[in-house]
Coordinates of N, CA and C and ligand atoms in Angstrom, one line a residue:
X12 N -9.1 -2.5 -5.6 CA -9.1 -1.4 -6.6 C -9.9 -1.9 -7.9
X13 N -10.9 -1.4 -8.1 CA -11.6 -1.6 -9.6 C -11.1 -1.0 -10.8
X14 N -10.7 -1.9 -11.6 CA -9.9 -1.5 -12.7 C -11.1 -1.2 -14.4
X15 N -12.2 -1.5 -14.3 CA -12.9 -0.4 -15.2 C -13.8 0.6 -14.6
X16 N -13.8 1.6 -16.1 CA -14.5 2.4 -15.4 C -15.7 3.3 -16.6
X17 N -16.8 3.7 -16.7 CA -17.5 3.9 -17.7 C -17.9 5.7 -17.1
X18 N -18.4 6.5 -18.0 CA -18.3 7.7 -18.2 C -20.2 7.8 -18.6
X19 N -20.7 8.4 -17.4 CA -22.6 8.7 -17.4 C -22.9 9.9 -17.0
X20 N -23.7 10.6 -18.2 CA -23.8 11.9 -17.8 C -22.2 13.5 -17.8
X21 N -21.5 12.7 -18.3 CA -20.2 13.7 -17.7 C -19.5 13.3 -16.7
X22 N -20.1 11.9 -16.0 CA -19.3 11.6 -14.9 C -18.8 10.4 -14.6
X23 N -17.6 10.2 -13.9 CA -16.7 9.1 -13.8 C -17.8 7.5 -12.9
X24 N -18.1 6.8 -13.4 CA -18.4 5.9 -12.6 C -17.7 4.4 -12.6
X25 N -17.3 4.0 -11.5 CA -16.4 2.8 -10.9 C -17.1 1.3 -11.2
X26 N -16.7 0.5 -11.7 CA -17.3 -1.0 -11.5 C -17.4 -1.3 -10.2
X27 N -18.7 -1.9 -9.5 CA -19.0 -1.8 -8.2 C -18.9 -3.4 -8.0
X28 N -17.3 -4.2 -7.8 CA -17.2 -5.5 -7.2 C -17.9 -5.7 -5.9
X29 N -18.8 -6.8 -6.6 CA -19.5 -6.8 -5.1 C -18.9 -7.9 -5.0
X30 N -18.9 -8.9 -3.5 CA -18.6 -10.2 -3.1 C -19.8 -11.1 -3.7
X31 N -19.4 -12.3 -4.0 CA -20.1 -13.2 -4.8 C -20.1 -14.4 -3.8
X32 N -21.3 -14.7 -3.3 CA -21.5 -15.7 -2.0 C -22.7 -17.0 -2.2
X33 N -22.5 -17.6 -2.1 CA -23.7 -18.7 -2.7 C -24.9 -18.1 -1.9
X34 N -26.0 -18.7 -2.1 CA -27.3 -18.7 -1.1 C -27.3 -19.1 0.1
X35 N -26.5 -20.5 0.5 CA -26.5 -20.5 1.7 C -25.5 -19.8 3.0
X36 N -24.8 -19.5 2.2 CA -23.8 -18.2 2.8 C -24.4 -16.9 3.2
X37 N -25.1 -16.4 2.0 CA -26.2 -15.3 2.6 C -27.4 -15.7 3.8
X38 N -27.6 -16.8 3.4 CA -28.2 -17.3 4.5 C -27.9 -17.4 6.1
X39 N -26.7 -18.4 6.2 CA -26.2 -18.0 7.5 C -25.7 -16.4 8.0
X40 N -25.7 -15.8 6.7 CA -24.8 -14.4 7.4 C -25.9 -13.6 7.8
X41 N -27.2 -13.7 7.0 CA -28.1 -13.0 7.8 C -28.8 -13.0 8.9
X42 N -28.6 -14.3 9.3 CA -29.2 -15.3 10.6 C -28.7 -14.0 11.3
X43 N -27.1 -15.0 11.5 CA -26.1 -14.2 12.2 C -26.1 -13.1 12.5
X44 N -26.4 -12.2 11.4 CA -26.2 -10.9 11.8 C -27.4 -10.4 12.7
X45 N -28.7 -10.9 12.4 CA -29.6 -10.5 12.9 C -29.7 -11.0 14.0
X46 N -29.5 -12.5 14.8 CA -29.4 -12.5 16.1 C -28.5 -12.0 16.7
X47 N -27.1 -11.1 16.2 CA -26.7 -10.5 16.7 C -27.6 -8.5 16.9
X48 N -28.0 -8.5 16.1 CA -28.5 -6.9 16.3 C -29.6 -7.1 17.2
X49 N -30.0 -8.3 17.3 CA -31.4 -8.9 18.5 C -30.7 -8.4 20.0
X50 N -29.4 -8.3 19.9 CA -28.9 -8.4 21.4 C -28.7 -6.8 22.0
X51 N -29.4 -6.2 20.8 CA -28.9 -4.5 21.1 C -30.4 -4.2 21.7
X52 N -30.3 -3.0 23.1 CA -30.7 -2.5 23.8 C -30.6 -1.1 23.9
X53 N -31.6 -0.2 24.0 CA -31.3 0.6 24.8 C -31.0 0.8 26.1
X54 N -30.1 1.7 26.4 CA -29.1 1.5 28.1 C -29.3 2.8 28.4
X55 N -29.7 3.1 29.7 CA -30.0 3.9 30.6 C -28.9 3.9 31.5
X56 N -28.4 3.1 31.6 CA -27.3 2.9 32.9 C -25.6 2.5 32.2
X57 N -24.9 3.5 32.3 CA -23.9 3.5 31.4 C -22.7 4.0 32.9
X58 N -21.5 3.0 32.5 CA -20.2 3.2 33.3 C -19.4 4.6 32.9
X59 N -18.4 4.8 33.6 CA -17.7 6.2 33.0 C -16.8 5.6 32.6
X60 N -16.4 4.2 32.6 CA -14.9 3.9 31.7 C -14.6 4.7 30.3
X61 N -14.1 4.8 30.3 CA -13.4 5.9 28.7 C -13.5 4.6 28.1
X62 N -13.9 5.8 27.0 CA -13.9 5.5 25.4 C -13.0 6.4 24.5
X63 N -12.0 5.8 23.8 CA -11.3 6.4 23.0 C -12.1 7.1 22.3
X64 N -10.9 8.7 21.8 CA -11.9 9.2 20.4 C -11.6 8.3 19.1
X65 N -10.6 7.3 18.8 CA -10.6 6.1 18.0 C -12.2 6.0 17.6
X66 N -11.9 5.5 18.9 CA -13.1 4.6 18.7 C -14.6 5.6 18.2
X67 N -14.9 6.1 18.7 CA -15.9 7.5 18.5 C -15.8 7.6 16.8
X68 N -14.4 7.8 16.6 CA -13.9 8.6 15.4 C -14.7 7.4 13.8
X69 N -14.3 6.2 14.4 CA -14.9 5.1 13.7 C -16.3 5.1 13.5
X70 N -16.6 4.7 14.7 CA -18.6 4.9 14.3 C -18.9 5.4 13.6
X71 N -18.6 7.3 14.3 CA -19.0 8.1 13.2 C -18.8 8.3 11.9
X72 N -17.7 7.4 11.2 CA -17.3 7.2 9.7 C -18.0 6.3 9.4
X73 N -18.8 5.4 10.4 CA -19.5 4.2 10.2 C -20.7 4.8 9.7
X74 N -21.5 5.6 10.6 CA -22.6 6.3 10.0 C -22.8 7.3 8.8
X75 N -21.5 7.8 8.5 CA -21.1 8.3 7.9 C -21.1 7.8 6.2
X76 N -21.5 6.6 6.0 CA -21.7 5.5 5.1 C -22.9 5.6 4.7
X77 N -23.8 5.7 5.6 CA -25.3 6.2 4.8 C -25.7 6.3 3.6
X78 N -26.3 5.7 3.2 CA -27.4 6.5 1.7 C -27.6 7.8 2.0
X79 N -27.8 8.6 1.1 CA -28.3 10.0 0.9 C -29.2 10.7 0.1
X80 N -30.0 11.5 -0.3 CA -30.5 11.9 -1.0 C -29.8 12.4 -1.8
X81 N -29.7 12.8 -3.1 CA -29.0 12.9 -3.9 C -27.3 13.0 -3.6
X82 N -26.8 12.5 -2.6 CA -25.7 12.4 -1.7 C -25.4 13.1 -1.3
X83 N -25.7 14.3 -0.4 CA -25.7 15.4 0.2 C -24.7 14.8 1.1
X84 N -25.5 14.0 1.8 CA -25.0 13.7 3.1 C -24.9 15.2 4.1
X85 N -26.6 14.6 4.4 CA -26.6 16.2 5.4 C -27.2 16.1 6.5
X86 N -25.3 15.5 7.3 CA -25.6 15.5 8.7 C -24.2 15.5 9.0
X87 N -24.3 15.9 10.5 CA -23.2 16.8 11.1 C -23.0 15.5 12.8
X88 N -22.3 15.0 12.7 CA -21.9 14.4 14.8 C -21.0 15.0 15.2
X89 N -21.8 15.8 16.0 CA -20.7 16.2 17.2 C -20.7 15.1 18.8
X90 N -19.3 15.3 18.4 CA -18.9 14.5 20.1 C -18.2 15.0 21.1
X91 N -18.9 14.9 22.3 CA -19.1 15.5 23.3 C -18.0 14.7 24.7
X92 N -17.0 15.2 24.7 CA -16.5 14.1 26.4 C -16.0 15.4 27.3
X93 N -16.7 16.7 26.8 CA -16.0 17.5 27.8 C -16.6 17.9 28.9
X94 N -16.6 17.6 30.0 CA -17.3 17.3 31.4 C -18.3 18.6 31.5
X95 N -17.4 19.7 31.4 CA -18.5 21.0 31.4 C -19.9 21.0 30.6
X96 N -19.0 20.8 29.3 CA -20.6 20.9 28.6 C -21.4 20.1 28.7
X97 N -21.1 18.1 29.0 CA -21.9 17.2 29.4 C -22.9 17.8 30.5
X98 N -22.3 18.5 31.4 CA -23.3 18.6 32.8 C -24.1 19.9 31.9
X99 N -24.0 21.0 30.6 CA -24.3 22.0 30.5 C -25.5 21.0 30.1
X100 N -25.6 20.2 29.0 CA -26.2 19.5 28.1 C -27.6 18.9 29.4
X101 N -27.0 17.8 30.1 CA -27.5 17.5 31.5 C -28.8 18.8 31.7
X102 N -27.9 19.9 32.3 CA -29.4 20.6 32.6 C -30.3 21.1 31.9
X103 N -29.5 21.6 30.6 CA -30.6 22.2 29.7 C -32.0 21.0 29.0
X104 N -31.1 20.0 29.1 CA -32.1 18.7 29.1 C -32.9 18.4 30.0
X105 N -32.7 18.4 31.0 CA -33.3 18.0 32.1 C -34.6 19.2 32.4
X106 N -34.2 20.2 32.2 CA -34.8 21.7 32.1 C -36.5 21.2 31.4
X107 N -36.2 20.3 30.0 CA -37.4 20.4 29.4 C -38.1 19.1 29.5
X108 N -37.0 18.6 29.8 CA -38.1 17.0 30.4 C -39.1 16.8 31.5
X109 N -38.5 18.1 32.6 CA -39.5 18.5 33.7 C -40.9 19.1 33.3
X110 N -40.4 20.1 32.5 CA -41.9 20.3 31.5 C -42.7 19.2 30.4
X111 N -41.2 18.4 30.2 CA -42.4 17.2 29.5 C -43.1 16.3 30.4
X112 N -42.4 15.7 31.7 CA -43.3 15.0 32.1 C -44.3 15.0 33.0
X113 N -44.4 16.9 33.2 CA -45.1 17.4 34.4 C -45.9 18.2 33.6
X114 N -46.2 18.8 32.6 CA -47.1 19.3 31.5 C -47.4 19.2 30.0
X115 N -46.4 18.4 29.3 CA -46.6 18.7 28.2 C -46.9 17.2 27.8
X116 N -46.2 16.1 27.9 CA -46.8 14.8 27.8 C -48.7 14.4 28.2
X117 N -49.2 13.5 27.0 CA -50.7 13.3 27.7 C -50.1 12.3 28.5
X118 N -51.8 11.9 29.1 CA -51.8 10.6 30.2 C -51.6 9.5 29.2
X119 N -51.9 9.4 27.9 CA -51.8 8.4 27.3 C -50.1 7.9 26.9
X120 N -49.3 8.6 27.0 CA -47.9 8.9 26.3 C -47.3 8.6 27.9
X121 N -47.5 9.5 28.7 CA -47.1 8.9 29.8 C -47.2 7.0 30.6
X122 N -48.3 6.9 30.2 CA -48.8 5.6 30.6 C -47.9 4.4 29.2
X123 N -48.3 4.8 28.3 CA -46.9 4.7 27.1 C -45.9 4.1 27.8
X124 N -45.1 5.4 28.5 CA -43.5 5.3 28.5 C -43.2 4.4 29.9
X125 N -44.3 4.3 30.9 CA -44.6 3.4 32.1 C -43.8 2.4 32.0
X126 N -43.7 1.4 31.0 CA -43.0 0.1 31.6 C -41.4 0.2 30.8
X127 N -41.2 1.8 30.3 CA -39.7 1.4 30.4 C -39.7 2.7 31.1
X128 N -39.8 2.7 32.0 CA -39.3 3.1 33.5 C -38.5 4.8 33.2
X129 N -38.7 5.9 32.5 CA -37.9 6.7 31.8 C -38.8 7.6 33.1
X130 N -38.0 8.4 33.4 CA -38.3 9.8 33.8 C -37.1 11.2 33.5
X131 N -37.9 12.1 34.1 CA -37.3 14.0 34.0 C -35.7 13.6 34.5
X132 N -35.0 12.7 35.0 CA -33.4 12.5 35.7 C -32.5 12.1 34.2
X133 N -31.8 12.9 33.8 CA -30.8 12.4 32.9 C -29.3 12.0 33.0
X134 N -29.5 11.4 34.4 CA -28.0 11.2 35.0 C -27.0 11.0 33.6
X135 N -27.2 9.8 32.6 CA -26.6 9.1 31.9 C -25.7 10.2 31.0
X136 N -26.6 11.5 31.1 CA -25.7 12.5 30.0 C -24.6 13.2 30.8
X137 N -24.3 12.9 32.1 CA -23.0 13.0 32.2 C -22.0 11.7 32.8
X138 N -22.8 10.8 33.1 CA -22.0 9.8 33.3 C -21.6 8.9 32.0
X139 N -21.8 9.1 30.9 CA -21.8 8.4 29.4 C -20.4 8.8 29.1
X140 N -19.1 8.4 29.1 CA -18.0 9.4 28.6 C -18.3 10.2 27.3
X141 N -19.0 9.8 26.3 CA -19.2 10.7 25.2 C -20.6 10.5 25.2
X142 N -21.0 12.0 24.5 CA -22.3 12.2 23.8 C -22.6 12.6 22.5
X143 N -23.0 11.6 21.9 CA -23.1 12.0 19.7 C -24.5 12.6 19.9
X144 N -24.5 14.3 19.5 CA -25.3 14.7 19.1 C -25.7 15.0 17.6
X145 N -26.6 14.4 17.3 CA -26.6 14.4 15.4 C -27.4 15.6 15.0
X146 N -26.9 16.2 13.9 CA -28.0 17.8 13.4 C -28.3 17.2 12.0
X147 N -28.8 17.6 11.8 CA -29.2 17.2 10.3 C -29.3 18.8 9.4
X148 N -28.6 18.8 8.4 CA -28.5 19.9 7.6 C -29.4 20.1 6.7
X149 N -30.4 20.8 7.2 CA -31.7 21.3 5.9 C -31.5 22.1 5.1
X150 N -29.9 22.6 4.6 CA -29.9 23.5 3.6 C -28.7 23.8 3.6
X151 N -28.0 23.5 1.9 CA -26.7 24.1 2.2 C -26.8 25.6 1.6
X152 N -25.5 26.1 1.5 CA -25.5 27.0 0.9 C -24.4 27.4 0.1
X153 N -24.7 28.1 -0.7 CA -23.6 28.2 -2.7 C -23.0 29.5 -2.4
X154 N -21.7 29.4 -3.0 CA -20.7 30.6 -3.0 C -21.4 31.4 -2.7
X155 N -22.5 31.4 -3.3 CA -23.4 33.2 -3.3 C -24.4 33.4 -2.1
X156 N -23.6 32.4 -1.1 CA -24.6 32.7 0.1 C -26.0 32.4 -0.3
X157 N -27.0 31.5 -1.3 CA -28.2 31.2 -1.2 C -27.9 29.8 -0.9
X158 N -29.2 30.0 -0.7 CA -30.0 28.3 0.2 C -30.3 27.7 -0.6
X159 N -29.9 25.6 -0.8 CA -30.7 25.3 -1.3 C -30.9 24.0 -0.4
X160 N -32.2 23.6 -0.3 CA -32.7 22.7 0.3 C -32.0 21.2 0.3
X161 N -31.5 20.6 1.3 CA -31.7 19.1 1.0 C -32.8 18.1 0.5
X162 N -32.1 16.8 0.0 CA -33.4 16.1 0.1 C -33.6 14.9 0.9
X163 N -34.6 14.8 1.6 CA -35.0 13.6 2.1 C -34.3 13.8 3.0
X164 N -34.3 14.8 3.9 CA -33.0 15.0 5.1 C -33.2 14.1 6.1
X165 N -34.7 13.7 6.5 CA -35.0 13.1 7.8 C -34.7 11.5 7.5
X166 N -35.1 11.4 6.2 CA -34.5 9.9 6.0 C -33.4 9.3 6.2
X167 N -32.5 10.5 5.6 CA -30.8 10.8 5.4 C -30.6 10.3 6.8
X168 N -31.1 10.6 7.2 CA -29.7 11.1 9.0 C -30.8 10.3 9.9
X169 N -31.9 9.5 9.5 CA -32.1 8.7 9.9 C -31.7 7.5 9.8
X170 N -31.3 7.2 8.5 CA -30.5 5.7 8.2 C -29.4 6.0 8.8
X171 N -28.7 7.1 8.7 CA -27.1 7.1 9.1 C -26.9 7.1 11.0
X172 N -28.2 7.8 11.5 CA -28.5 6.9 13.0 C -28.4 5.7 13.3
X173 N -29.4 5.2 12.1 CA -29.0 3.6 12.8 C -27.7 3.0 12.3
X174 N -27.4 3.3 11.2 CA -26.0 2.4 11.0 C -24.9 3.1 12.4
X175 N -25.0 4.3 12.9 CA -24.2 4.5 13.8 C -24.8 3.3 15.2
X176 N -26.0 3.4 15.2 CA -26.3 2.6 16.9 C -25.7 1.0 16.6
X177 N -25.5 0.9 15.2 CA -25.3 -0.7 14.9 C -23.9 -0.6 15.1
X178 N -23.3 0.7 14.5 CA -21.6 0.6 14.6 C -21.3 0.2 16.1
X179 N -22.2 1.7 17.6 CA -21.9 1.0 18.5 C -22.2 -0.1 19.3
X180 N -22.8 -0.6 18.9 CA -23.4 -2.1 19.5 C -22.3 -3.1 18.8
X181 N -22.3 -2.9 17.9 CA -20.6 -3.7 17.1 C -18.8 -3.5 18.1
X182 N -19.0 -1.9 18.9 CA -17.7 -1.5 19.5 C -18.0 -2.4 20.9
X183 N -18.9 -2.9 21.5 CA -19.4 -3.6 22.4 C -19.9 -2.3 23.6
X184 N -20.7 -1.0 23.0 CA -20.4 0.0 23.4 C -22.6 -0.3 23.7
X185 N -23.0 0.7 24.5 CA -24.6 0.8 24.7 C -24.7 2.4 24.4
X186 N -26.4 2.8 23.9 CA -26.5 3.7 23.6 C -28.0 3.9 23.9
X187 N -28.7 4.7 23.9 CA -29.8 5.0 23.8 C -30.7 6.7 22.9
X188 N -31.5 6.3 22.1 CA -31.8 7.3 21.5 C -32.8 8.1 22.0
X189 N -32.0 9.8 22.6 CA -32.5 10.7 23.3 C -32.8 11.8 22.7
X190 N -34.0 11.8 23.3 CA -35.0 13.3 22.1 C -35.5 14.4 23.2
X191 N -34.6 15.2 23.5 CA -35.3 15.7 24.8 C -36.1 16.7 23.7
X192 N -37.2 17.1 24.0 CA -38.0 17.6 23.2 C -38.2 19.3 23.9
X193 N -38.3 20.4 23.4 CA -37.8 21.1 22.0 C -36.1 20.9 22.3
X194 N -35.2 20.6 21.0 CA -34.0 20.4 21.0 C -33.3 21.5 21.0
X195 N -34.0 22.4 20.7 CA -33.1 23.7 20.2 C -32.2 24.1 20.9
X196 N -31.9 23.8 22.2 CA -30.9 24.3 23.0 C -29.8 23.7 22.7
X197 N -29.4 22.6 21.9 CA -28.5 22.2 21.7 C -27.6 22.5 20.6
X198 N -28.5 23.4 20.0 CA -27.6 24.6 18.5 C -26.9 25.9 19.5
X199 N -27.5 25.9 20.4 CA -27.0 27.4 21.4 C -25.5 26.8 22.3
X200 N -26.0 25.7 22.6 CA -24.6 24.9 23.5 C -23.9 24.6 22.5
X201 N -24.0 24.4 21.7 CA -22.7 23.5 20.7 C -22.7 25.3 19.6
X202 N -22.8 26.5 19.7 CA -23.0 27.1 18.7 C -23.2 26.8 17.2
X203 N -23.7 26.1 16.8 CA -24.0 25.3 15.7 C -24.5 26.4 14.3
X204 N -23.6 26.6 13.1 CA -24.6 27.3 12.1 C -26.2 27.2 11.8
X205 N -26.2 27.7 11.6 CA -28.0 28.4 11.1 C -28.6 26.8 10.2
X206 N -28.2 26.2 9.0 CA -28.5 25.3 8.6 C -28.5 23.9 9.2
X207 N -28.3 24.1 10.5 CA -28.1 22.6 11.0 C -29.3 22.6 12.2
X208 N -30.1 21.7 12.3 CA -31.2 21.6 13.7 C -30.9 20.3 14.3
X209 N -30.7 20.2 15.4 CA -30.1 18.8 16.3 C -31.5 18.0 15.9
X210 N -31.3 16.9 15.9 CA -31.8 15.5 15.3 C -32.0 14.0 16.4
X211 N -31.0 14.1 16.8 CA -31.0 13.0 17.9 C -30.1 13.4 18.8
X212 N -29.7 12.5 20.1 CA -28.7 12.9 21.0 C -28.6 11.5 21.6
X213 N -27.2 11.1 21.3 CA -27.1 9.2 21.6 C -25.8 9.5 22.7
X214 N -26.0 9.0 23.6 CA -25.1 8.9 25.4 C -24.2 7.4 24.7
X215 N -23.1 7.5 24.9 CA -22.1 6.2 24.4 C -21.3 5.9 25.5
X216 N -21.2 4.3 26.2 CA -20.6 4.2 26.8 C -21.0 2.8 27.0
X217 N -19.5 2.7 28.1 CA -20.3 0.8 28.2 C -20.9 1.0 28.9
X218 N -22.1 -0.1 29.1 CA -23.0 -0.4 30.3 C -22.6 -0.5 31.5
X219 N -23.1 0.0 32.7 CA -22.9 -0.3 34.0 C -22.9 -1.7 34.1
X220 N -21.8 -2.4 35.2 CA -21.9 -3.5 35.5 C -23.6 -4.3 35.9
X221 N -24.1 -3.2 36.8 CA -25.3 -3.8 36.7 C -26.2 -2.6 36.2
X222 N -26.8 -2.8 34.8 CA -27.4 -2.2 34.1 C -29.0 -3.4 33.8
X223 N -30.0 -2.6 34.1 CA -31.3 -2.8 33.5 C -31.8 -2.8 32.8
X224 N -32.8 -3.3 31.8 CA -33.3 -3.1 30.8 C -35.2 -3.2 31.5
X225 N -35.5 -2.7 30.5 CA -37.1 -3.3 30.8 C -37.3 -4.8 30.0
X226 N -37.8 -5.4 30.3 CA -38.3 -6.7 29.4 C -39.5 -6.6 28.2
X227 N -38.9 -6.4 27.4 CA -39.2 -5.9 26.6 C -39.9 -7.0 24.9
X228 N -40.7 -7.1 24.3 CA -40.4 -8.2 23.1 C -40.6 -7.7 22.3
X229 N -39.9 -7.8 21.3 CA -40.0 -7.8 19.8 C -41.3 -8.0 19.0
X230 N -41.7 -7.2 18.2 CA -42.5 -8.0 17.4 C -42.4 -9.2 16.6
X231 N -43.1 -10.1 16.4 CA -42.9 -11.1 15.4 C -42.7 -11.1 14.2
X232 N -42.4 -11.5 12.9 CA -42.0 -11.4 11.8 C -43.1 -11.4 10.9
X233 N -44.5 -12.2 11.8 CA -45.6 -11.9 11.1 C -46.5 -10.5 11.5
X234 N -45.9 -10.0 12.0 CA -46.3 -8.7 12.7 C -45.6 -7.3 12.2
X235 N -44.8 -7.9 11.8 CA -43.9 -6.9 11.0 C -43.5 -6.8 9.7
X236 N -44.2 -8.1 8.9 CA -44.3 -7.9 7.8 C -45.8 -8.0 7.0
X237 N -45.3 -8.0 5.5 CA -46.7 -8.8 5.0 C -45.5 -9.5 3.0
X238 N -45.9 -10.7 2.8 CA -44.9 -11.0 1.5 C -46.4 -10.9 0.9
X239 N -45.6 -10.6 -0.4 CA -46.2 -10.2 -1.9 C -45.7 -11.1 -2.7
X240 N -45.7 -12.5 -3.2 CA -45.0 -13.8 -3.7 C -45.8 -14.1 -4.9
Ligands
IYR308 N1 -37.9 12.4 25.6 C1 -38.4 11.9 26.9 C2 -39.6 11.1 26.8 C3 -39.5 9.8 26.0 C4 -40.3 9.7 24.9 C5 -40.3 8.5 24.2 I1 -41.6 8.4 22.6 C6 -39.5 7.5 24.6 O1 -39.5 6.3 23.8 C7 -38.7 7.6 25.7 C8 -38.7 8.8 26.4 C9 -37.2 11.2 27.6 O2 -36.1 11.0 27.0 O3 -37.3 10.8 28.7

């Protein structure tokens, strides 16, 4: 509990204790964490063992931590373990992936997606026991029924994606981030208000005992960065 508190603009603001760690403490903790987030995958191949909504319930409070544009926080997870709408979800997905990979993808995009092995079959979206579908809210709206814009929405609910895929990779849980492209069918299945457009769609579950990956490498650090010293 933070016991001062200072007054900016008209508003209450909290002393923000942060933890106080030497250098080499930060140091090992970043190692650590990072060769731990090194071991996260996308998973195609997912068990039906249940997953509590606990557990679900957490992530999503986990992503839910996000930075925001002026704190809106405008994004919506819905979770999915109800067998009907998984298989609803299943076809209407599968519906446009047929069109994506049989006309709307180029040869270049296709040849792209070649060595991780993806095609038009979305088994995973019913065999995943849950599915987090994220919307992102491009506009709230004020007593008086008008619109007003968020900001930085895609940013928003893009950070709060990954802190969710990190929450599940932390539950010992596998995910993969699914864009069946146009999404709109997923505001009609989930009846979703007018201000919300689906954003991502993440399949949660553990991995199949024997689950695949492509082999895949990382970029290097000199590849991914550049220092200004
Ligand atoms: N949305 C399709 C195609 C796809 C596109 C990209 I870019 C990927 O990295 C992976 C797949 C699908 O989900 O299969």
């Amino acid at each position: 509990m933070s016991s001062k508190e200072k007054i900016i603009n008209g508003y209450r603001h909290i002393e923000y204790n942060s933890e106080v760690i030497s250098g080499d403490e930060s140091a090992e903790r970043c190692r650590s964490f990072y060769e731990w987030l090194d071991t996260r995958r996308s998973v195609r191949h997912f068990s039906d063992r249940e997953v509590s909504r606990e557990i679900i319930e957490n992530i999503i409070r986990a992503g839910g931590t996000a930075p925001s544009g002026a704190h809106k926080q405008p994004w919506k997870f819905c979770a999915v373990s109800n067998a009907e709408m998984k298989s609803r979800i299943r076809q209407a997905a599968e519906k446009e992936e047929q069109e994506n990979y049989n006309s709307r993808m180029s040869e270049r995009w296709l040849k792209d997606l070649a060595p991780l092995g993806t095609d038009d079959n979305k088994e995973f979206l019913e065999i995943a026991p849950w599915l987090i579908i994220v919307f992102k809210e491009a506009y709230e709206l004020d007593e008086n029924n008008e619109k007003h814009n968020n900001y930085y929405v895609n940013e928003s609910v893009g950070i709060a994606c990954g802190m969710l895929i990190s929450a599940i990779h932390n539950a010992g849980l596998a995910t993969l981030t699914h864009t069946p492209s146009p999404m709109n069918f997923l505001s009609d299945l989930l009846d979703r208000p007018k201000n919300e457009r689906a954003y991502l769609l993440l399949p949660v579950g553990y991995a199949s005992e024997e689950a695949f990956v492509p082999d895949l490498k990382r970029k290097k650090l000199s590849e991914i960065s550049d220092f200004y010293e």
